[in-house]
Amino acid sequence: MSEELARLANGVLWPGFLGTTAPDWLLDELRDGLAGVVYFGQNVGDDLGALSAQILEANPAALIGIDEEGGSVTRLETAEGSTLPGAAQLGRLDDLAATRATGAELARRVRAVGANVVLGPVADVNTDPRNPVIGVRSFGDDERLVARHVVAEVRGIQSGGAAACVKHFPGHGDTHLDSHHALPEITLPVDQFERVHLEPFRAAIAAGVDTIMTAHIVVPAWGEQPATLNPRVLGRLRDMGFDGAIITDALDMAAIRETVGIGGGAALALAAGADLLCIGNPTNPGDAAHPDQDRRDFLRARDGIVSALRDGSLSRDRVHEAAARVAVLAEKLQKADAEEPIAFDAADIVRRAIQGGPTPPASALSVVDARRRSTLAVDSAAAYVASALAAGGHCVRLDVARTSAAEQDAVLDAAVSEDGITAILIDRPDSDAGQRELVERAARRDPDAIVVNVGLSARSALPLPVVEVGAASRIGALMARERLLGRVG
């Protein structure tokens, strides 16, 4: 492989890696111009700042990104759950000052560990309640509300000296498939899609957002290729006035990996107009992952770019253009300073966003956790939500898809206590029939039970009172418990 071509490719690659210290191969590539790295939960150890320092010593211009959205999505607090408000909570509250303050706090936390790119906020308008991957990560289902909160959070993040990355262009909100596992297709009329789903991105561009992330979705009116690989779709971003870095969603997601492959996807994404290629989380294959999965994925991406440069299907000028945009962003962040801190009270924001509760308050809680499994993007079923809600009391996990009615009845009966109430913890009341059936069964057996919903609010009424939390987070669970017990402060 030509060293010149490999170095050129390095300038547009953004890999994940294994471990809480930087592997030798990664440090070597950083010294040879690798654009930077993306942190995932498995990279967060006892001293993330030391890891960042190790990376920046190898390449002082490295972009260090992290998927830190607050609410249901955190990497910095992957073990215990987020202590920041989530987008759905902020959208429900509709307090732009709170959203901007949350953005500034996100930037502060990210910069405190040596990172400089916040992979958020989500700009998707969640118009499909079945959506398995966006849901409460979105500010809501109204494009005007989403747009104003995206702008507020972008301004908060960038006032804190970090880059914001709005995602997932051209809008992942109207799909019921997860692009981690499939290739979603948007079936809305194109004029409706442009009016609703592009609006938050237009607003973010007008607000000066630094970066925008692509979605692995197909809009048939704009071609058969997913947006990440589609020059017509990415060209629209430039036509909308965006001149910052276009970042791809992870190339190891099934929508790319199982169609054109990581290497083919890297070359096609660059040719389509992307600038920085997020390769993905090397732990995603699970037990099938190789000990050197991180380096394998990186080399697949780089080899794909080099091969395309050699055969002429990808021009050097296009890669130089992409690398130049990445370099401009890196230079800006090296000089960035945070503005004066904004007053921020996460507990107050989440407390105000939570709705519902029992009358009179409960004296104790017994938790039955019936949430669906986690996705690759969202650790929605993490145990910390139920444990924080139960706070040492009775807590049991119930897989409604794999247990009989009799088994569920036994779990519900065991949860009933004389001095408290049963809380049924759910996250998909409209799209998971098993969760709704469990709530209906609980209502028949224990009319004093209550539902704690950490997902989107049910569009049709449930037969029990509902506490609407709006995020599968530690702080959401703590504030829900506070409400249920009638203890504020």
C-alpha positions as a printed NumPy array, in Angstrom:
array([[  0.   ,   0.   ,   0.   ],
       [  1.268,   3.463,  -0.866],
       [  2.224,   5.305,   2.327],
       [  0.999,   8.533,   0.747],
       [ -2.478,   7.123,   0.068],
       [ -2.694,   5.537,   3.502],
       [ -1.841,   8.839,   5.164],
       [ -4.396,  10.651,   3.008],
       [ -7.058,   8.145,   4.057],
       [ -6.066,   8.465,   7.713],
       [ -7.058,  12.132,   7.644],
       [-10.744,  11.246,   7.22 ],
       [-11.064,   8.174,   9.458],
       [-12.577,   8.128,  12.955],
       [-12.382,   4.642,  14.503],
       [-13.493,   3.179,  17.774],
       [-11.054,   0.925,  19.598],
       [-10.893,  -1.707,  22.309],
       [ -9.795,  -0.996,  25.861],
       [ -9.313,   1.816,  28.352],
       [ -5.801,   2.566,  27.086],
       [ -4.822,   3.317,  23.518],
       [ -3.465,   0.263,  21.662],
       [ -0.111,   0.589,  19.928],
       [ -1.613,   0.354,  16.438],
       [ -3.894,   3.307,  17.196],
       [ -1.084,   5.486,  18.524],
       [  0.995,   4.681,  15.423],
       [ -1.875,   5.719,  13.134],
       [ -2.507,   8.899,  15.135],
       [  1.144,   9.842,  14.655],
       [  0.58 ,   9.207,  10.951],
       [ -2.297,  11.639,  10.632],
       [ -5.336,   9.683,  11.841],
       [ -8.148,  12.212,  12.36 ],
       [ -8.998,  11.023,  15.861],
       [-11.144,   8.503,  17.724],
       [-14.673,   7.923,  18.965],
       [-15.188,   6.798,  22.562],
       [-17.753,   4.166,  23.469],
       [-18.782,   2.852,  26.867],
       [-16.14 ,   0.137,  26.906],
       [-13.409,   2.816,  26.681],
       [-14.531,   4.544,  29.88 ],
       [-12.241,   3.428,  32.684],
       [-10.916,   4.959,  35.872],
       [ -9.129,   7.821,  34.099],
       [-10.57 ,   8.798,  30.736],
       [ -8.645,  12.058,  30.881],
       [ -5.361,  10.132,  30.863],
       [ -6.514,   8.208,  27.784],
       [ -7.358,  11.481,  26.021],
       [ -3.952,  12.86 ,  26.933],
       [ -2.337,   9.74 ,  25.449],
       [ -4.258,  10.261,  22.206],
       [ -3.544,  13.991,  22.011],
       [  0.148,  13.41 ,  22.651],
       [  0.221,  11.191,  19.573],
       [ -1.798,  13.704,  17.527],
       [ -2.471,  17.122,  19.132],
       [ -5.094,  17.832,  16.442],
       [ -7.082,  14.656,  17.134],
       [-10.852,  14.93 ,  17.216],
       [-12.167,  12.924,  20.163],
       [-15.894,  12.305,  19.886],
       [-18.324,  10.721,  22.29 ],
       [-21.99 ,   9.722,  22.054],
       [-23.182,  11.74 ,  25.021],
       [-26.791,  12.867,  24.63 ],
       [-28.099,  12.772,  28.185],
       [-31.245,  10.848,  29.068],
       [-31.235,   7.346,  27.614],
       [-27.852,   7.671,  25.863],
       [-24.618,   8.051,  27.797],
       [-21.088,   6.762,  27.508],
       [-19.473,   8.755,  30.327],
       [-21.986,   7.335,  32.831],
       [-22.452,   3.978,  31.178],
       [-22.208,   2.049,  34.456],
       [-24.699,   4.015,  36.577],
       [-26.879,   5.848,  34.038],
       [-27.077,   9.441,  32.895],
       [-27.552,  12.274,  35.357],
       [-28.506,  14.697,  32.57 ],
       [-31.946,  15.465,  31.102],
       [-32.822,  13.718,  27.86 ],
       [-34.212,  15.291,  24.701],
       [-37.815,  14.133,  25.194],
       [-37.805,  15.58 ,  28.712],
       [-36.454,  18.888,  27.426],
       [-38.958,  18.964,  24.597],
       [-41.844,  18.243,  26.96 ],
       [-40.691,  21.016,  29.298],
       [-40.113,  23.375,  26.326],
       [-37.8  ,  25.643,  28.295],
       [-35.094,  26.782,  25.876],
       [-32.89 ,  28.092,  28.662],
       [-32.898,  24.624,  30.248],
       [-31.988,  23.031,  26.922],
       [-29.142,  25.447,  26.296],
       [-27.855,  24.911,  29.842],
       [-27.975,  21.142,  29.299],
       [-25.912,  21.574,  26.128],
       [-23.339,  23.65 ,  27.972],
       [-23.122,  21.011,  30.708],
       [-22.657,  18.291,  28.075],
       [-19.747,  20.265,  26.651],
       [-18.252,  20.821,  30.106],
       [-18.34 ,  17.114,  30.921],
       [-16.928,  16.096,  27.559],
       [-14.107,  18.625,  27.688],
       [-13.332,  17.604,  31.278],
       [-12.243,  14.176,  30.013],
       [-10.243,  15.624,  27.116],
       [-12.79 ,  15.015,  24.347],
       [-13.989,  17.783,  22.04 ],
       [-16.899,  16.557,  19.863],
       [-20.363,  15.881,  21.313],
       [-22.275,  13.494,  19.06 ],
       [-25.575,  15.265,  19.596],
       [-28.15 ,  16.651,  19.701],
       [-30.576,  14.397,  17.864],
       [-32.409,  16.494,  15.263],
       [-34.783,  13.726,  14.182],
       [-38.499,  14.487,  14.401],
       [-39.93 ,  11.308,  15.908],
       [-43.187,  11.021,  13.954],
       [-43.393,   7.202,  14.112],
       [-44.176,   6.026,  17.666],
       [-42.865,   2.55 ,  16.741],
       [-39.38 ,   3.946,  16.122],
       [-36.99 ,   1.512,  17.856],
       [-33.85 ,   3.633,  17.754],
       [-34.871,   7.3  ,  18.163],
       [-37.955,   7.596,  20.39 ],
       [-37.149,   9.634,  23.508],
       [-33.795,  10.624,  22.017],
       [-35.815,  13.149,  19.98 ],
       [-37.173,  16.407,  21.36 ],
       [-40.588,  15.473,  19.989],
       [-42.853,  14.911,  16.996],
       [-43.342,  18.551,  15.984],
       [-40.677,  19.952,  13.677],
       [-40.877,  23.51 ,  15.07 ],
       [-40.383,  22.342,  18.651],
       [-37.529,  20.05 ,  17.625],
       [-35.868,  22.818,  15.615],
       [-35.855,  25.368,  18.42 ],
       [-34.469,  22.899,  20.943],
       [-31.811,  21.634,  18.538],
       [-30.653,  25.233,  18.101],
       [-30.648,  25.831,  21.864],
       [-28.589,  22.722,  22.584],
       [-26.173,  23.368,  19.717],
       [-25.558,  26.856,  21.081],
       [-25.044,  25.467,  24.564],
       [-22.569,  22.825,  23.42 ],
       [-20.577,  25.166,  21.216],
       [-20.518,  27.897,  23.868],
       [-18.762,  25.286,  25.996],
       [-15.87 ,  24.974,  23.559],
       [-16.884,  21.63 ,  22.03 ],
       [-18.264,  20.846,  18.58 ],
       [-21.893,  19.798,  18.286],
       [-22.945,  17.128,  15.804],
       [-26.65 ,  17.164,  14.918],
       [-27.938,  13.818,  13.712],
       [-29.178,  11.893,  11.71 ],
       [-29.53 ,  13.691,   8.338],
       [-31.924,  13.756,   6.502],
       [-34.031,  12.529,   9.456],
       [-34.424,   9.118,  11.111],
       [-37.688,   9.896,  12.891],
       [-40.245,   8.326,  10.567],
       [-39.078,   4.726,  10.525],
       [-39.897,   1.605,  12.502],
       [-36.614,  -0.151,  11.62 ],
       [-33.239,   0.21 ,  13.346],
       [-30.394,   0.917,  10.901],
       [-28.026,  -0.923,  13.252],
       [-29.779,  -4.088,  12.059],
       [-31.49 ,  -3.205,   8.748],
       [-31.751,  -0.545,   6.024],
       [-34.836,   1.581,   6.753],
       [-36.773,   3.157,   3.893],
       [-38.786,   6.348,   4.271],
       [-42.247,   6.035,   2.703],
       [-43.551,   9.561,   3.376],
       [-44.396,  11.815,   0.409],
       [-41.159,  13.655,  -0.333],
       [-42.691,  17.129,   0.078],
       [-43.896,  16.196,   3.564],
       [-40.512,  14.693,   4.423],
       [-38.705,  17.848,   3.314],
       [-41.084,  20.143,   5.188],
       [-41.047,  18.216,   8.476],
       [-37.806,  16.281,   8.771],
       [-35.359,  18.734,   7.206],
       [-36.551,  21.7  ,   9.264],
       [-34.383,  21.048,  12.387],
       [-31.313,  20.636,  10.18 ],
       [-32.03 ,  23.921,   8.408],
       [-32.293,  25.607,  11.802],
       [-29.05 ,  24.017,  13.042],
       [-27.182,  25.152,   9.932],
       [-28.485,  28.69 ,  10.382],
       [-27.284,  28.544,  13.993],
       [-23.747,  27.632,  12.884],
       [-23.536,  23.987,  13.892],
       [-20.023,  22.575,  13.447],
       [-20.855,  19.065,  12.197],
       [-23.78 ,  17.011,  10.914],
       [-24.07 ,  13.217,  11.001],
       [-25.679,  11.212,   8.218],
       [-28.341,   8.513,   8.54 ],
       [-28.261,   5.069,   6.954],
       [-31.787,   5.469,   5.575],
       [-33.201,   5.404,   2.043],
       [-35.47 ,   8.139,   0.691],
       [-36.651,   6.539,  -2.59 ],
       [-37.406,   9.889,  -4.231],
       [-33.722,  10.761,  -3.848],
       [-32.311,   7.448,  -5.041],
       [-31.828,   3.866,  -3.897],
       [-28.653,   4.423,  -1.888],
       [-28.765,   5.161,   1.846],
       [-28.192,   8.824,   2.663],
       [-24.651,   8.166,   3.908],
       [-23.648,   6.934,   0.44 ],
       [-25.903,   9.159,  -1.646],
       [-24.348,  12.243,  -3.322],
       [-27.789,  13.71 ,  -4.004],
       [-28.706,  13.624,  -0.32 ],
       [-25.369,  14.908,   0.978],
       [-25.37 ,  17.524,  -1.776],
       [-28.552,  18.889,  -0.273],
       [-26.629,  19.716,   2.907],
       [-24.256,  21.891,   0.903],
       [-27.197,  23.429,  -0.972],
       [-28.734,  24.267,   2.421],
       [-25.62 ,  26.311,   3.222],
       [-23.7  ,  23.862,   5.398],
       [-19.938,  24.086,   4.948],
       [-18.804,  22.169,   8.036],
       [-17.734,  18.554,   8.367],
       [-20.243,  15.892,   7.336],
       [-19.738,  12.867,   9.598],
       [-21.079,   9.422,   8.759],
       [-23.011,   7.313,  11.193],
       [-21.034,   4.186,  12.057],
       [-19.963,   2.163,   9.025],
       [-20.113,  -1.095,  10.997],
       [-23.918,  -0.857,  11.244],
       [-25.783,  -3.548,   9.302],
       [-27.247,  -1.026,   6.84 ],
       [-23.69 ,  -0.553,   5.487],
       [-21.719,  -3.577,   6.682],
       [-24.14 ,  -6.139,   5.247],
       [-24.707,  -4.328,   1.932],
       [-21.503,  -2.758,   0.58 ],
       [-19.191,  -3.583,   3.507],
       [-17.115,  -1.267,   5.678],
       [-14.453,  -0.738,   2.994],
       [-16.916,  -0.185,   0.18 ],
       [-18.996,   2.04 ,   2.414],
       [-15.996,   4.191,   3.324],
       [-15.115,   4.829,  -0.32 ],
       [-18.719,   5.453,  -1.38 ],
       [-19.4  ,   7.784,   1.551],
       [-16.386,   9.922,   0.667],
       [-17.362,   9.993,  -3.001],
       [-20.873,  11.047,  -1.966],
       [-19.556,  14.038,  -0.004],
       [-18.91 ,  12.827,   3.563],
       [-15.8  ,  14.197,   5.279],
       [-15.201,  12.179,   8.457],
       [-15.971,   8.462,   8.566],
       [-17.085,   7.027,  11.893],
       [-16.098,   3.358,  11.715],
       [-18.006,   2.217,  14.798],
       [-17.8  ,   0.315,  18.045],
       [-15.626,  -2.824,  17.745],
       [-17.562,  -4.533,  20.56 ],
       [-20.785,  -4.499,  18.506],
       [-20.299,  -8.032,  17.082],
       [-20.544,  -9.345,  20.644],
       [-19.143, -12.852,  21.11 ],
       [-18.219, -12.926,  17.41 ],
       [-15.771, -10.031,  17.83 ],
       [-12.084, -10.817,  17.33 ],
       [ -9.489,  -9.708,  19.875],
       [ -8.245,  -7.235,  17.238],
       [-11.68 ,  -6.3  ,  15.872],
       [-10.871,  -2.593,  16.2  ],
       [ -7.821,  -2.771,  13.947],
       [ -9.58 ,  -5.107,  11.486],
       [-12.462,  -2.656,  11.061],
       [-10.088,   0.281,  10.709],
       [ -8.023,  -1.477,   8.054],
       [-11.14 ,  -2.504,   6.126],
       [-12.18 ,   1.13 ,   5.937],
       [ -8.735,   2.406,   5.   ],
       [ -8.096,  -0.347,   2.472],
       [-11.436,   0.446,   0.834],
       [-10.459,   4.098,   0.443],
       [ -6.979,   3.303,  -0.87 ],
       [ -8.359,   0.797,  -3.394],
       [-10.883,   3.338,  -4.654],
       [ -8.169,   5.973,  -4.977],
       [ -6.052,   3.562,  -6.978],
       [ -8.79 ,   2.522,  -9.389],
       [-10.04 ,   6.069,  -9.867],
       [-13.542,   5.555,  -8.484],
       [-12.635,   8.048,  -5.736],
       [-10.704,  11.193,  -6.599],
       [ -7.794,  12.485,  -4.567],
       [ -9.274,  15.968,  -4.743],
       [-12.43 ,  14.756,  -2.949],
       [-10.415,  13.162,  -0.138],
       [ -8.182,  16.222,   0.177],
       [-11.332,  18.373,   0.397],
       [-12.743,  16.136,   3.14 ],
       [ -9.473,  16.085,   5.08 ],
       [ -9.266,  19.871,   4.843],
       [-12.71 ,  20.258,   6.447],
       [-11.663,  17.911,   9.237],
       [ -8.467,  19.895,   9.75 ],
       [-10.377,  23.2  ,   9.915],
       [-12.616,  21.771,  12.642],
       [ -9.616,  20.429,  14.579],
       [ -7.863,  23.804,  14.403],
       [-11.005,  25.587,  15.616],
       [-11.339,  23.244,  18.597],
       [ -7.675,  23.585,  19.533],
       [ -8.291,  27.327,  19.937],
       [-11.768,  27.077,  21.493],
       [-12.476,  28.456,  24.941],
       [-15.584,  27.841,  26.995],
       [-17.796,  30.802,  27.815],
       [-18.825,  31.569,  31.382],
       [-20.709,  28.606,  32.915],
       [-24.499,  28.641,  32.633],
       [-26.536,  27.961,  35.782],
       [-27.638,  24.336,  35.628],
       [-29.794,  22.141,  37.852],
       [-30.407,  18.752,  36.263],
       [-32.682,  17.51 ,  39.034],
       [-34.917,  20.565,  38.755],
       [-35.191,  20.201,  34.966],
       [-36.061,  16.502,  35.095],
       [-38.388,  17.002,  38.058],
       [-40.352,  19.601,  36.092],
       [-40.485,  17.376,  33.007],
       [-41.932,  14.289,  34.714],
       [-45.715,  14.01 ,  34.644],
       [-48.271,  12.018,  36.641],
       [-48.113,  10.229,  39.976],
       [-50.263,   8.548,  42.607],
       [-52.618,  10.315,  45.008],
       [-51.893,   9.924,  47.854],
       [-48.147,   9.222,  47.543],
       [-46.826,   5.719,  48.093],
       [-44.899,   4.724,  51.204],
       [-42.686,   2.16 ,  49.375],
       [-42.142,   0.799,  45.869],
       [-41.985,  -2.726,  44.489],
       [-40.686,  -2.685,  40.894],
       [-41.537,  -5.077,  38.048],
       [-39.253,  -4.217,  35.127],
       [-40.899,  -5.216,  31.826],
       [-38.827,  -3.133,  29.406],
       [-37.645,  -4.384,  26.031],
       [-34.029,  -5.317,  25.368],
       [-31.426,  -2.633,  24.778],
       [-30.386,  -1.589,  21.284],
       [-26.827,  -0.952,  20.081],
       [-27.451,   2.793,  20.307],
       [-29.571,   2.979,  23.446],
       [-29.   ,   1.071,  26.672],
       [-32.74 ,   1.331,  27.279],
       [-33.053,  -1.791,  29.422],
       [-30.077,  -1.138,  31.691],
       [-30.539,  -2.419,  35.245],
       [-29.656,   0.935,  36.813],
       [-33.091,   2.369,  35.932],
       [-35.027,  -0.275,  37.87 ],
       [-32.531,  -0.386,  40.737],
       [-32.612,   3.399,  41.189],
       [-36.409,   3.316,  41.134],
       [-36.574,   0.47 ,  43.68 ],
       [-33.737,   1.853,  45.846],
       [-33.02 ,  -1.48 ,  47.507],
       [-36.632,  -2.636,  47.642],
       [-38.281,  -5.504,  45.769],
       [-37.184,  -5.447,  42.105],
       [-37.651,  -8.153,  39.483],
       [-37.022,  -8.311,  35.732],
       [-39.827,  -9.823,  33.632],
       [-39.393, -10.735,  29.957],
       [-42.97 , -10.45 ,  28.719],
       [-42.083, -12.044,  25.385],
       [-40.8  , -15.252,  26.99 ],
       [-43.07 , -15.817,  29.99 ],
       [-46.545, -17.289,  30.182],
       [-49.58 , -15.502,  31.61 ],
       [-49.395, -17.716,  34.686],
       [-45.724, -16.862,  35.233],
       [-46.488, -13.162,  34.869],
       [-49.341, -13.411,  37.356],
       [-47.   , -15.049,  39.864],
       [-44.476, -12.22 ,  39.458],
       [-47.181,  -9.592,  39.914],
       [-48.566, -11.328,  43.018],
       [-45.089, -11.565,  44.56 ],
       [-44.563,  -7.837,  44.019],
       [-47.607,  -6.781,  46.039],
       [-46.736,  -5.533,  49.521],
       [-48.83 ,  -4.274,  52.4  ],
       [-46.88 ,  -1.059,  52.916],
       [-46.323,   0.111,  49.304],
       [-47.38 ,  -0.042,  45.688],
       [-46.224,  -2.018,  42.655],
       [-44.581,   0.02 ,  39.886],
       [-44.68 ,  -1.579,  36.409],
       [-41.654,  -0.229,  34.521],
       [-42.215,  -0.075,  30.728],
       [-40.809,   1.729,  27.688],
       [-42.961,   0.839,  24.645],
       [-46.668,   0.903,  25.558],
       [-47.866,   1.461,  21.984],
       [-45.61 ,  -0.897,  20.036],
       [-45.027,  -3.752,  22.501],
       [-48.265,  -5.683,  22.965],
       [-46.711,  -7.72 ,  25.767],
       [-46.041,  -4.644,  27.892],
       [-49.595,  -3.362,  27.443],
       [-51.053,  -6.797,  28.249],
       [-48.963,  -6.947,  31.416],
       [-50.297,  -3.554,  32.508],
       [-53.845,  -4.733,  31.832],
       [-53.224,  -7.908,  33.849],
       [-51.73 ,  -5.891,  36.697],
       [-54.752,  -3.576,  36.708],
       [-57.085,  -6.543,  37.152],
       [-55.032,  -8.106,  39.962],
       [-53.793,  -4.992,  41.731],
       [-55.793,  -1.812,  41.01 ],
       [-53.434,   0.189,  43.252],
       [-50.452,  -0.514,  40.975],
       [-48.909,   2.263,  38.898],
       [-47.016,   2.413,  35.607],
       [-43.619,   4.11 ,  35.224],
       [-43.011,   4.761,  31.532],
       [-39.495,   5.703,  30.435],
       [-40.397,   5.643,  26.736],
       [-42.744,   7.668,  24.554],
       [-46.117,   8.405,  26.106],
       [-48.894,   5.987,  25.184],
       [-51.23 ,   7.299,  22.505],
       [-54.108,   5.24 ,  23.869],
       [-54.922,   5.24 ,  27.581],
       [-53.552,   2.61 ,  29.942],
       [-55.771,   1.16 ,  32.704],
       [-53.485,   2.324,  35.516],
       [-52.099,   5.747,  36.501],
       [-48.864,   6.528,  34.649],
       [-45.75 ,   8.437,  35.659],
       [-44.279,   9.704,  32.38 ],
       [-40.499,   9.917,  32.778],
       [-39.345,  10.281,  29.161],
       [-35.856,   8.773,  29.563],
       [-34.245,   5.526,  30.666],
       [-31.769,   7.337,  32.891],
       [-30.597,   7.242,  36.475],
       [-31.755,  10.781,  37.188],
       [-35.12 ,  10.061,  35.564],
       [-35.621,   7.041,  37.823],
       [-34.569,   8.995,  40.918],
       [-36.957,  11.863,  40.157],
       [-39.767,   9.391,  39.378],
       [-39.199,   7.714,  42.749],
       [-39.254,  11.091,  44.422],
       [-42.608,  11.854,  42.799],
       [-44.07 ,   8.458,  43.634],
       [-43.122,   8.802,  47.293],
       [-44.134,  12.44 ,  47.473],
       [-40.663,  13.494,  48.589],
       [-39.29 ,  16.532,  46.799],
       [-35.775,  17.827,  47.363]])
